[in-house]
Amino acid sequence: MADSFDVAIVGGGINGAGVAQAAAAAGHRVLLLEQTALAHGTSSRSSKLIHGGLRYLETAQFPLVRESLRERALLLRLAPDLVRLVPFHIPIYRTTRRRAWQVRAGLALYALLGGGARENRFSKVPRAEWGDLDGIDTKDLQAVFRYYDGQTDDAALTRAVVRSAQSLGAELAMPGRFESATLDDDGCEVNFLESARPRSCRARILINAAGPWVNRVAARVSPSPPGVDIDLVRGTHLLVRGGPRRGIWYLESPGDGRAVFAMPRGEHTLVGTTEAIYEGDPNSVAPPDTERDYLCGILRHYFPAWRGTPPELISAYAGLRVLPRSDGRAFDRPRESIFAVDRGDRPRILSIYGGKLTTWRATAAKVMQQIAGSLPQRDAKAKTDELPLVPD
Ligand SMILES: Cc1cc2nc3c(=O)[nH]c(=O)nc-3n(C[C@H](O)[C@H](O)[C@H](O)COP(=O)(O)OP(=O)(O)OC[C@H]3O[C@@H](n4cnc5c(N)ncnc54)[C@H](O)[C@@H]3O)c2cc1C
């Protein structure tokens, strides 16, 4: 392995993978450090949706939704074996908080933000077809809307992006644990453990894409770089036996009105997610019983078949969102990624906070713009909006 790079990246989640691909495509010498395994963090514990995020319309995050829908369209083209369009169903009952006219208006706006493409069409499912809809409770059901969004395997997508970066020359050190960095006039000196052996290298810029570990990594950089005050928000998913087959159900939690998805996954159903502030070690995050009960309760509320026989749990996992700290509900906080740099021109470190799986490529493109002044001129090898991604 070389001992001098243009870009050194900490974190082999989707964001680190995306920056590795973008920097390598721009012709730069790239090192990606991942302490455990690719997508070991949040990028294997998401809801696995490549989506605009219909619910983000409620918090007026229009630019994010537009960007996400653009990226979805691109990924459907570049990664057809990893991202597929699936039907989503939204049931409206007499007691549902989001009324039919609101959902219709939201879907119309969603389609508009998506640029009127075919995949943005939506419709009302005729009453005569409700009997075919996965056994959803039809008592007091007033309407069912159908629209389309993307579904993926988040970890496989992350691995595909890293492979693409490697094919453009990026080097991967795994297990490669970032230990410390010292910033100087020309960039930084990076110390890490590669398969437990101490190593060091130089880089023009360090990208901190450590997800929930972002401020732990930043704390090991001297002089201390600027950061963002964050909350880690735990989201639980359960995989239960059987369940809906016709598409994804977009359900309103009867207790608190949050949106929860019930998603076919092979022969099973993935249901999630929850949102609770988490203060422990990111390595130890696990789904608590209360969140298992909450999610099972939602399945039983909407699917009478699960009222007699409770859902049989196959597995459960929890992931951590990185959200800017505030007093508001996690559900209402912005989902855009935020960058922290140590200086405006020629930064030596850039930390990525938050973001979405869907927007990894757009995020990486923005990172490249922000760090352009720190990097030498190189001959570009490819454009990331033209690089196909294939599963392993
Ligand atoms: C419950 C939940 C559901 C979600 N659902 C969706 C969804 O359906 N669609 C969507 O678009 N987005 C979704 N998201 C958001 C999305 O999953 C995340 O924004 C994204 O995965 C974050 O990726 P990341 O690369 O920043 O972080 P991570 O995936 O956490 O990657 C960080 C990596 O850094 C590594 N690392 C940490 N410290 C070090 C070190 N010292 N040295 C080397 N490596 C280190 C870790 O091992 C890890 O692999 C969801 C998030 C959550 C929590």
GROMACS .gro file of C-alpha atoms and ligand atoms in nm:
model
  445
    1MET     CA    1   0.000   0.000   0.000
    2ALA     CA    2   0.115   0.356  -0.079
    3ASP     CA    3   0.192   0.587   0.213
    4SER     CA    4   0.063   0.907   0.055
    5PHE     CA    5  -0.294   0.975  -0.063
    6ASP     CA    6  -0.501   1.264  -0.183
    7VAL     CA    7  -0.806   1.157   0.018
    8ALA     CA    8  -0.817   0.933   0.327
    9ILE     CA    9  -1.167   0.831   0.434
   10VAL     CA   10  -1.275   0.690   0.770
   11GLY     CA   11  -1.583   0.466   0.745
   12GLY     CA   12  -1.695   0.202   0.496
   13GLY     CA   13  -2.065   0.284   0.519
   14ILE     CA   14  -2.256   0.422   0.223
   15ASN     CA   15  -2.119   0.776   0.268
   16GLY     CA   16  -1.754   0.672   0.292
   17ALA     CA   17  -1.808   0.438  -0.004
   18GLY     CA   18  -1.966   0.719  -0.207
   19VAL     CA   19  -1.681   0.962  -0.140
   20ALA     CA   20  -1.425   0.690  -0.222
   21GLN     CA   21  -1.598   0.631  -0.555
   22ALA     CA   22  -1.633   1.003  -0.637
   23ALA     CA   23  -1.272   1.084  -0.544
   24ALA     CA   24  -1.132   0.785  -0.735
   25ALA     CA   25  -1.350   0.873  -1.036
   26ALA     CA   26  -1.200   1.224  -1.026
   27GLY     CA   27  -0.856   1.061  -1.059
   28HIS     CA   28  -0.744   1.100  -0.696
   29ARG     CA   29  -0.543   0.858  -0.486
   30VAL     CA   30  -0.785   0.728  -0.226
   31LEU     CA   31  -0.758   0.525   0.095
   32LEU     CA   32  -1.075   0.394   0.263
   33LEU     CA   33  -1.047   0.274   0.624
   34GLU     CA   34  -1.318   0.047   0.765
   35GLN     CA   35  -1.273  -0.086   1.117
   36THR     CA   36  -1.497  -0.394   1.093
   37ALA     CA   37  -1.680  -0.478   0.768
   38LEU     CA   38  -1.836  -0.275   0.489
   39ALA     CA   39  -2.178  -0.141   0.595
   40HIS     CA   40  -2.116  -0.265   0.950
   41GLY     CA   41  -2.287   0.048   1.093
   42THR     CA   42  -2.614   0.216   0.995
   43SER     CA   43  -2.577   0.124   0.629
   44SER     CA   44  -2.688  -0.235   0.695
   45ARG     CA   45  -2.961  -0.140   0.945
   46SER     CA   46  -3.179   0.100   0.749
   47SER     CA   47  -3.532   0.049   0.615
   48LYS     CA   48  -3.360  -0.036   0.283
   49LEU     CA   49  -3.564   0.215   0.085
   50ILE     CA   50  -3.432   0.420  -0.203
   51HIS     CA   51  -3.704   0.680  -0.182
   52GLY     CA   52  -3.789   1.045  -0.203
   53GLY     CA   53  -3.934   1.024   0.147
   54LEU     CA   54  -4.303   1.106   0.119
   55ARG     CA   55  -4.320   1.185   0.490
   56TYR     CA   56  -4.053   1.457   0.459
   57LEU     CA   57  -4.312   1.664   0.273
   58GLU     CA   58  -4.484   1.709   0.610
   59THR     CA   59  -4.178   1.896   0.736
   60ALA     CA   60  -4.142   2.090   0.408
   61GLN     CA   61  -3.803   1.932   0.320
   62PHE     CA   62  -3.877   1.986  -0.052
   63PRO     CA   63  -3.516   2.020  -0.180
   64LEU     CA   64  -3.425   1.692  -0.004
   65VAL     CA   65  -3.725   1.511  -0.152
   66ARG     CA   66  -3.651   1.644  -0.502
   67GLU     CA   67  -3.284   1.543  -0.477
   68SER     CA   68  -3.377   1.199  -0.339
   69LEU     CA   69  -3.622   1.135  -0.622
   70ARG     CA   70  -3.357   1.236  -0.876
   71GLU     CA   71  -3.109   0.996  -0.715
   72ARG     CA   72  -3.373   0.721  -0.706
   73ALA     CA   73  -3.428   0.760  -1.081
   74LEU     CA   74  -3.053   0.741  -1.140
   75LEU     CA   75  -3.007   0.433  -0.921
   76LEU     CA   76  -3.295   0.252  -1.091
   77ARG     CA   77  -3.095   0.299  -1.411
   78LEU     CA   78  -2.739   0.239  -1.280
   79ALA     CA   79  -2.817  -0.044  -1.038
   80PRO     CA   80  -3.122  -0.232  -1.169
   81ASP     CA   81  -3.013  -0.552  -0.990
   82LEU     CA   82  -2.982  -0.367  -0.659
   83VAL     CA   83  -3.268  -0.117  -0.661
   84ARG     CA   84  -3.619  -0.201  -0.776
   85LEU     CA   85  -3.942  -0.010  -0.785
   86VAL     CA   86  -4.215  -0.156  -0.562
   87PRO     CA   87  -4.577  -0.055  -0.494
   88PHE     CA   88  -4.651   0.120  -0.166
   89HIS     CA   89  -5.002   0.122  -0.015
   90ILE     CA   90  -5.140   0.387   0.220
   91PRO     CA   91  -5.466   0.291   0.394
   92ILE     CA   92  -5.695   0.569   0.518
   93TYR     CA   93  -5.941   0.479   0.796
   94ARG     CA   94  -6.210   0.683   0.964
   95THR     CA   95  -5.962   0.759   1.246
   96THR     CA   96  -5.643   0.811   1.037
   97ARG     CA   97  -5.488   1.153   1.112
   98ARG     CA   98  -5.365   1.211   0.757
   99ARG     CA   99  -5.690   1.252   0.565
  100ALA     CA  100  -5.742   1.123   0.209
  101TRP     CA  101  -5.726   1.472   0.058
  102GLN     CA  102  -5.397   1.539   0.238
  103VAL     CA  103  -5.245   1.211   0.116
  104ARG     CA  104  -5.365   1.280  -0.238
  105ALA     CA  105  -5.215   1.631  -0.226
  106GLY     CA  106  -4.889   1.489  -0.086
  107LEU     CA  107  -4.867   1.226  -0.359
  108ALA     CA  108  -4.938   1.487  -0.627
  109LEU     CA  109  -4.659   1.708  -0.491
  110TYR     CA  110  -4.429   1.403  -0.466
  111ALA     CA  111  -4.497   1.324  -0.833
  112LEU     CA  112  -4.434   1.687  -0.926
  113LEU     CA  113  -4.102   1.695  -0.737
  114GLY     CA  114  -4.010   1.372  -0.917
  115GLY     CA  115  -4.045   1.552  -1.249
  116GLY     CA  116  -4.354   1.374  -1.378
  117ALA     CA  117  -4.167   1.049  -1.459
  118ARG     CA  118  -4.374   0.732  -1.509
  119GLU     CA  119  -4.255   0.583  -1.182
  120ASN     CA  120  -4.417   0.875  -0.993
  121ARG     CA  121  -4.772   0.781  -1.093
  122PHE     CA  122  -5.014   0.713  -0.808
  123SER     CA  123  -5.374   0.597  -0.788
  124LYS     CA  124  -5.657   0.509  -0.554
  125VAL     CA  125  -5.710   0.132  -0.525
  126PRO     CA  126  -6.073   0.052  -0.621
  127ARG     CA  127  -6.282  -0.081  -0.332
  128ALA     CA  128  -6.348  -0.402  -0.529
  129GLU     CA  129  -5.974  -0.485  -0.502
  130TRP     CA  130  -5.937  -0.434  -0.127
  131GLY     CA  131  -6.001  -0.803  -0.066
  132ASP     CA  132  -5.672  -0.880  -0.249
  133LEU     CA  133  -5.469  -0.645  -0.034
  134ASP     CA  134  -5.278  -0.877   0.199
  135GLY     CA  135  -5.562  -0.915   0.450
  136ILE     CA  136  -5.543  -0.554   0.569
  137ASP     CA  137  -5.830  -0.468   0.805
  138THR     CA  138  -6.114  -0.326   0.593
  139LYS     CA  139  -6.337  -0.223   0.886
  140ASP     CA  140  -6.379   0.157   0.870
  141LEU     CA  141  -6.136   0.164   0.574
  142GLN     CA  142  -6.221   0.464   0.354
  143ALA     CA  143  -5.950   0.466   0.087
  144VAL     CA  144  -5.623   0.301  -0.015
  145PHE     CA  145  -5.364   0.490  -0.220
  146ARG     CA  146  -5.094   0.321  -0.427
  147TYR     CA  147  -4.767   0.481  -0.535
  148TYR     CA  148  -4.416   0.354  -0.616
  149ASP     CA  149  -4.076   0.387  -0.452
  150GLY     CA  150  -3.745   0.196  -0.448
  151GLN     CA  151  -3.628  -0.096  -0.233
  152THR     CA  152  -3.272  -0.224  -0.203
  153ASP     CA  153  -3.029  -0.432   0.000
  154ASP     CA  154  -2.841  -0.151   0.177
  155ALA     CA  155  -2.529  -0.355   0.263
  156ALA     CA  156  -2.505  -0.501  -0.089
  157LEU     CA  157  -2.541  -0.151  -0.235
  158THR     CA  158  -2.260  -0.024  -0.011
  159ARG     CA  159  -2.033  -0.313  -0.116
  160ALA     CA  160  -2.113  -0.245  -0.483
  161VAL     CA  161  -2.013   0.122  -0.447
  162VAL     CA  162  -1.686   0.024  -0.276
  163ARG     CA  163  -1.612  -0.225  -0.555
  164SER     CA  164  -1.673   0.050  -0.808
  165ALA     CA  165  -1.429   0.275  -0.616
  166GLN     CA  166  -1.169  -0.004  -0.605
  167SER     CA  167  -1.204  -0.063  -0.979
  168LEU     CA  168  -1.107   0.305  -1.021
  169GLY     CA  169  -0.796   0.255  -0.804
  170ALA     CA  170  -0.916   0.329  -0.447
  171GLU     CA  171  -0.744   0.123  -0.177
  172LEU     CA  172  -0.941  -0.038   0.105
  173ALA     CA  173  -0.784  -0.115   0.442
  174MET     CA  174  -1.017  -0.356   0.629
  175PRO     CA  175  -1.005  -0.416   0.912
  176GLY     CA  176  -0.847  -0.072   0.918
  177ARG     CA  177  -0.921   0.126   1.231
  178PHE     CA  178  -0.855   0.498   1.235
  179GLU     CA  179  -0.659   0.586   1.549
  180SER     CA  180  -0.559   0.952   1.519
  181ALA     CA  181  -0.466   1.232   1.282
  182THR     CA  182  -0.259   1.547   1.306
  183LEU     CA  183  -0.344   1.837   1.080
  184ASP     CA  184  -0.060   2.045   0.935
  185ASP     CA  185  -0.015   2.301   0.655
  186ASP     CA  186  -0.022   2.046   0.370
  187GLY     CA  187  -0.296   1.816   0.495
  188CYS     CA  188  -0.265   1.555   0.764
  189GLU     CA  189  -0.078   1.259   0.903
  190VAL     CA  190  -0.315   0.967   0.963
  191ASN     CA  191  -0.248   0.680   1.203
  192PHE     CA  192  -0.447   0.360   1.185
  193LEU     CA  193  -0.435  -0.008   1.267
  194GLU     CA  194  -0.447  -0.238   0.967
  195SER     CA  195  -0.526  -0.593   1.080
  196ALA     CA  196  -0.404  -0.479   1.424
  197ARG     CA  197  -0.066  -0.355   1.282
  198PRO     CA  198   0.009   0.017   1.338
  199ARG     CA  199   0.032   0.208   1.008
  200SER     CA  200   0.048   0.571   0.906
  201CYS     CA  201   0.006   0.769   0.586
  202ARG     CA  202  -0.021   1.122   0.461
  203ALA     CA  203  -0.333   1.265   0.302
  204ARG     CA  204  -0.427   1.604   0.158
  205ILE     CA  205  -0.762   1.572   0.328
  206LEU     CA  206  -0.929   1.343   0.580
  207ILE     CA  207  -1.296   1.262   0.530
  208ASN     CA  208  -1.469   1.160   0.851
  209ALA     CA  209  -1.758   0.940   0.734
  210ALA     CA  210  -1.781   0.740   1.056
  211GLY     CA  211  -2.161   0.768   1.091
  212PRO     CA  212  -2.263   0.733   1.457
  213TRP     CA  213  -1.893   0.733   1.551
  214VAL     CA  214  -1.834   1.070   1.377
  215ASN     CA  215  -1.760   1.271   1.691
  216ARG     CA  216  -1.551   0.990   1.840
  217VAL     CA  217  -1.330   1.004   1.530
  218ALA     CA  218  -1.323   1.387   1.535
  219ALA     CA  219  -1.210   1.376   1.900
  220ARG     CA  220  -0.894   1.191   1.788
  221VAL     CA  221  -0.788   1.467   1.548
  222SER     CA  222  -0.554   1.745   1.656
  223PRO     CA  223  -0.586   2.034   1.656
  224SER     CA  224  -0.949   1.971   1.741
  225PRO     CA  225  -1.168   2.031   1.431
  226PRO     CA  226  -1.511   2.199   1.436
  227GLY     CA  227  -1.804   1.963   1.480
  228VAL     CA  228  -2.181   1.951   1.513
  229ASP     CA  229  -2.374   1.875   1.831
  230ILE     CA  230  -2.572   1.561   1.757
  231ASP     CA  231  -2.820   1.315   1.893
  232LEU     CA  232  -2.794   0.949   1.804
  233VAL     CA  233  -3.146   0.822   1.739
  234ARG     CA  234  -3.210   0.448   1.753
  235GLY     CA  235  -3.437   0.290   1.493
  236THR     CA  236  -3.551  -0.070   1.537
  237HIS     CA  237  -3.669  -0.313   1.268
  238LEU     CA  238  -3.821  -0.659   1.314
  239LEU     CA  239  -3.827  -0.941   1.064
  240VAL     CA  240  -4.140  -1.153   1.121
  241ARG     CA  241  -4.262  -1.467   0.948
  242GLY     CA  242  -4.510  -1.429   0.658
  243GLY     CA  243  -4.720  -1.119   0.608
  244PRO     CA  244  -4.794  -0.881   0.318
  245ARG     CA  245  -4.685  -0.987  -0.032
  246ARG     CA  246  -4.844  -0.721  -0.256
  247GLY     CA  247  -4.603  -0.442  -0.176
  248ILE     CA  248  -4.500  -0.215   0.108
  249TRP     CA  249  -4.758  -0.084   0.357
  250TYR     CA  250  -4.714   0.272   0.473
  251LEU     CA  251  -4.891   0.266   0.810
  252GLU     CA  252  -4.972   0.534   1.063
  253SER     CA  253  -4.895   0.424   1.416
  254PRO     CA  254  -5.233   0.445   1.594
  255GLY     CA  255  -5.071   0.569   1.915
  256ASP     CA  256  -4.837   0.849   1.809
  257GLY     CA  257  -4.918   0.902   1.439
  258ARG     CA  258  -4.564   0.814   1.321
  259ALA     CA  259  -4.519   0.653   0.981
  260VAL     CA  260  -4.411   0.287   0.997
  261PHE     CA  261  -4.342   0.057   0.701
  262ALA     CA  262  -4.435  -0.312   0.671
  263MET     CA  263  -4.219  -0.445   0.387
  264PRO     CA  264  -4.213  -0.787   0.220
  265ARG     CA  265  -3.862  -0.935   0.251
  266GLY     CA  266  -3.836  -1.276   0.087
  267GLU     CA  267  -4.100  -1.487   0.263
  268HIS     CA  268  -4.106  -1.256   0.562
  269THR     CA  269  -4.199  -0.900   0.658
  270LEU     CA  270  -3.962  -0.628   0.773
  271VAL     CA  271  -4.138  -0.375   0.992
  272GLY     CA  272  -3.991  -0.048   1.115
  273THR     CA  273  -3.894   0.183   1.242
  274THR     CA  274  -3.885   0.353   1.581
  275GLU     CA  275  -3.707   0.669   1.695
  276ALA     CA  276  -3.556   0.702   2.043
  277ILE     CA  277  -3.257   0.902   2.163
  278TYR     CA  278  -2.962   0.669   2.230
  279GLU     CA  279  -2.676   0.763   2.459
  280GLY     CA  280  -2.467   0.446   2.472
  281ASP     CA  281  -2.175   0.311   2.268
  282PRO     CA  282  -2.273   0.279   1.899
  283ASN     CA  283  -2.126  -0.072   1.902
  284SER     CA  284  -2.382  -0.185   2.160
  285VAL     CA  285  -2.706  -0.061   2.004
  286ALA     CA  286  -2.981  -0.327   2.015
  287PRO     CA  287  -3.362  -0.334   1.984
  288PRO     CA  288  -3.530  -0.301   2.325
  289ASP     CA  289  -3.842  -0.505   2.413
  290THR     CA  290  -4.058  -0.190   2.425
  291GLU     CA  291  -3.983  -0.120   2.057
  292ARG     CA  292  -4.050  -0.483   1.960
  293ASP     CA  293  -4.389  -0.456   2.131
  294TYR     CA  294  -4.461  -0.121   1.965
  295LEU     CA  295  -4.391  -0.258   1.614
  296CYS     CA  296  -4.579  -0.587   1.674
  297GLY     CA  297  -4.872  -0.381   1.806
  298ILE     CA  298  -4.889  -0.187   1.478
  299LEU     CA  299  -4.889  -0.511   1.273
  300ARG     CA  300  -5.168  -0.652   1.487
  301HIS     CA  301  -5.365  -0.330   1.461
  302TYR     CA  302  -5.368  -0.338   1.079
  303PHE     CA  303  -5.360  -0.712   1.000
  304PRO     CA  304  -5.637  -0.913   1.173
  305ALA     CA  305  -5.452  -1.241   1.099
  306TRP     CA  306  -5.188  -1.135   1.353
  307ARG     CA  307  -5.444  -1.059   1.624
  308GLY     CA  308  -5.515  -1.426   1.702
  309THR     CA  309  -5.157  -1.547   1.651
  310PRO     CA  310  -4.896  -1.278   1.725
  311PRO     CA  311  -4.622  -1.219   1.464
  312GLU     CA  312  -4.344  -1.479   1.490
  313LEU     CA  313  -4.014  -1.298   1.531
  314ILE     CA  314  -3.731  -1.418   1.302
  315SER     CA  315  -3.478  -1.146   1.390
  316ALA     CA  316  -3.448  -0.784   1.498
  317TYR     CA  317  -3.190  -0.511   1.452
  318ALA     CA  318  -3.138  -0.149   1.547
  319GLY     CA  319  -2.943   0.128   1.372
  320LEU     CA  320  -2.849   0.481   1.468
  321ARG     CA  321  -2.939   0.801   1.288
  322VAL     CA  322  -2.713   1.101   1.331
  323LEU     CA  323  -2.938   1.406   1.373
  324PRO     CA  324  -2.851   1.764   1.472
  325ARG     CA  325  -2.932   1.810   1.841
  326SER     CA  326  -3.255   1.997   1.912
  327ASP     CA  327  -3.556   1.979   2.140
  328GLY     CA  328  -3.791   1.875   1.856
  329ARG     CA  329  -3.916   1.522   1.789
  330ALA     CA  330  -3.661   1.312   1.599
  331PHE     CA  331  -3.935   1.249   1.341
  332ASP     CA  332  -3.946   1.622   1.254
  333ARG     CA  333  -3.572   1.696   1.234
  334PRO     CA  334  -3.394   1.765   0.903
  335ARG     CA  335  -3.254   1.458   0.721
  336GLU     CA  336  -3.005   1.640   0.500
  337SER     CA  337  -2.637   1.569   0.553
  338ILE     CA  338  -2.435   1.845   0.717
  339PHE     CA  339  -2.061   1.897   0.660
  340ALA     CA  340  -1.814   2.041   0.912
  341VAL     CA  341  -1.477   2.163   0.774
  342ASP     CA  342  -1.179   2.304   0.960
  343ARG     CA  343  -1.136   2.594   0.716
  344GLY     CA  344  -1.328   2.738   0.421
  345ASP     CA  345  -1.055   2.724   0.158
  346ARG     CA  346  -0.827   2.419   0.146
  347PRO     CA  347  -0.991   2.224   0.432
  348ARG     CA  348  -0.782   1.943   0.588
  349ILE     CA  349  -1.074   1.759   0.740
  350LEU     CA  350  -1.441   1.730   0.649
  351SER     CA  351  -1.686   1.545   0.874
  352ILE     CA  352  -2.017   1.418   0.735
  353TYR     CA  353  -2.316   1.426   0.971
  354GLY     CA  354  -2.638   1.239   0.894
  355GLY     CA  355  -2.795   1.205   0.550
  356LYS     CA  356  -2.983   0.931   0.371
  357LEU     CA  357  -2.886   0.606   0.206
  358THR     CA  358  -3.072   0.726  -0.107
  359THR     CA  359  -2.862   1.040  -0.152
  360TRP     CA  360  -2.513   0.891  -0.106
  361ARG     CA  361  -2.401   0.984  -0.460
  362ALA     CA  362  -2.528   1.343  -0.439
  363THR     CA  363  -2.367   1.377  -0.095
  364ALA     CA  364  -2.034   1.255  -0.232
  365ALA     CA  365  -2.056   1.502  -0.522
  366LYS     CA  366  -2.112   1.787  -0.272
  367VAL     CA  367  -1.816   1.668  -0.063
  368MET     CA  368  -1.596   1.675  -0.375
  369GLN     CA  369  -1.703   2.034  -0.448
  370GLN     CA  370  -1.628   2.141  -0.094
  371ILE     CA  371  -1.278   1.987  -0.088
  372ALA     CA  372  -1.174   2.077  -0.444
  373GLY     CA  373  -0.935   2.349  -0.318
  374SER     CA  374  -0.742   2.095  -0.109
  375LEU     CA  375  -0.675   1.857  -0.397
  376PRO     CA  376  -0.424   1.857  -0.682
  377GLN     CA  377  -0.536   1.864  -1.047
  378ARG     CA  378  -0.581   1.507  -1.174
  379ASP     CA  379  -0.726   1.357  -1.490
  380ALA     CA  380  -1.079   1.234  -1.422
  381LYS     CA  381  -1.143   0.866  -1.497
  382ALA     CA  382  -1.522   0.854  -1.491
  383LYS     CA  383  -1.845   1.028  -1.392
  384THR     CA  384  -2.034   0.877  -1.100
  385ASP     CA  385  -2.373   0.935  -1.265
  386GLU     CA  386  -2.265   0.698  -1.541
  387LEU     CA  387  -2.104   0.417  -1.340
  388PRO     CA  388  -2.311   0.097  -1.324
  389LEU     CA  389  -2.334  -0.080  -0.988
  390VAL     CA  390  -2.360  -0.458  -0.970
  391PRO     CA  391  -2.436  -0.689  -0.676
  392ASP     CA  392  -2.176  -0.939  -0.548
  393LIG     C1  393  -3.341   0.296   1.137
  393LIG     C2  394  -3.293   0.368   1.013
  393LIG     C3  395  -3.360   0.353   0.894
  393LIG     C4  396  -3.315   0.421   0.781
  393LIG     N1  397  -3.378   0.399   0.663
  393LIG     C5  398  -3.337   0.462   0.552
  393LIG     C6  399  -3.399   0.434   0.428
  393LIG     O1  400  -3.486   0.348   0.417
  393LIG     N2  401  -3.358   0.505   0.320
  393LIG     C7  402  -3.262   0.600   0.329
  393LIG     O2  403  -3.233   0.663   0.227
  393LIG     N3  404  -3.195   0.624   0.444
  393LIG     C8  405  -3.230   0.557   0.556
  393LIG     N4  406  -3.164   0.576   0.674
  393LIG     C9  407  -3.046   0.663   0.676
  393LIG    C10  408  -2.921   0.589   0.625
  393LIG     O3  409  -2.927   0.453   0.660
  393LIG    C11  410  -2.795   0.651   0.681
  393LIG     O4  411  -2.796   0.789   0.655
  393LIG    C12  412  -2.668   0.595   0.620
  393LIG     O5  413  -2.668   0.454   0.621
  393LIG    C13  414  -2.548   0.647   0.696
  393LIG     O6  415  -2.432   0.597   0.637
  393LIG     P1  416  -2.289   0.639   0.687
  393LIG     O7  417  -2.191   0.589   0.588
  393LIG     O8  418  -2.286   0.786   0.717
  393LIG     O9  419  -2.272   0.569   0.829
  393LIG     P2  420  -2.249   0.415   0.865
  393LIG    O10  421  -2.319   0.325   0.773
  393LIG    O11  422  -2.280   0.399   1.010
  393LIG    O12  423  -2.094   0.393   0.841
  393LIG    C14  424  -1.995   0.439   0.930
  393LIG    C15  425  -1.881   0.338   0.924
  393LIG    O13  426  -1.769   0.395   0.992
  393LIG    C16  427  -1.697   0.287   1.049
  393LIG     N5  428  -1.608   0.341   1.151
  393LIG    C17  429  -1.644   0.404   1.266
  393LIG     N6  430  -1.533   0.438   1.336
  393LIG    C18  431  -1.426   0.397   1.264
  393LIG    C19  432  -1.284   0.401   1.287
  393LIG     N7  433  -1.230   0.453   1.397
  393LIG     N8  434  -1.203   0.350   1.190
  393LIG    C20  435  -1.256   0.294   1.076
  393LIG     N9  436  -1.389   0.284   1.053
  393LIG    C21  437  -1.472   0.336   1.146
  393LIG    C22  438  -1.807   0.197   1.105
  393LIG    O14  439  -1.761   0.064   1.125
  393LIG    C23  440  -1.912   0.206   0.996
  393LIG    O15  441  -1.903   0.100   0.901
  393LIG    C24  442  -3.204   0.508   0.789
  393LIG    C25  443  -3.136   0.523   0.910
  393LIG    C26  444  -3.179   0.453   1.022
  393LIG    C27  445  -3.104   0.465   1.151
   0.00000   0.00000   0.00000
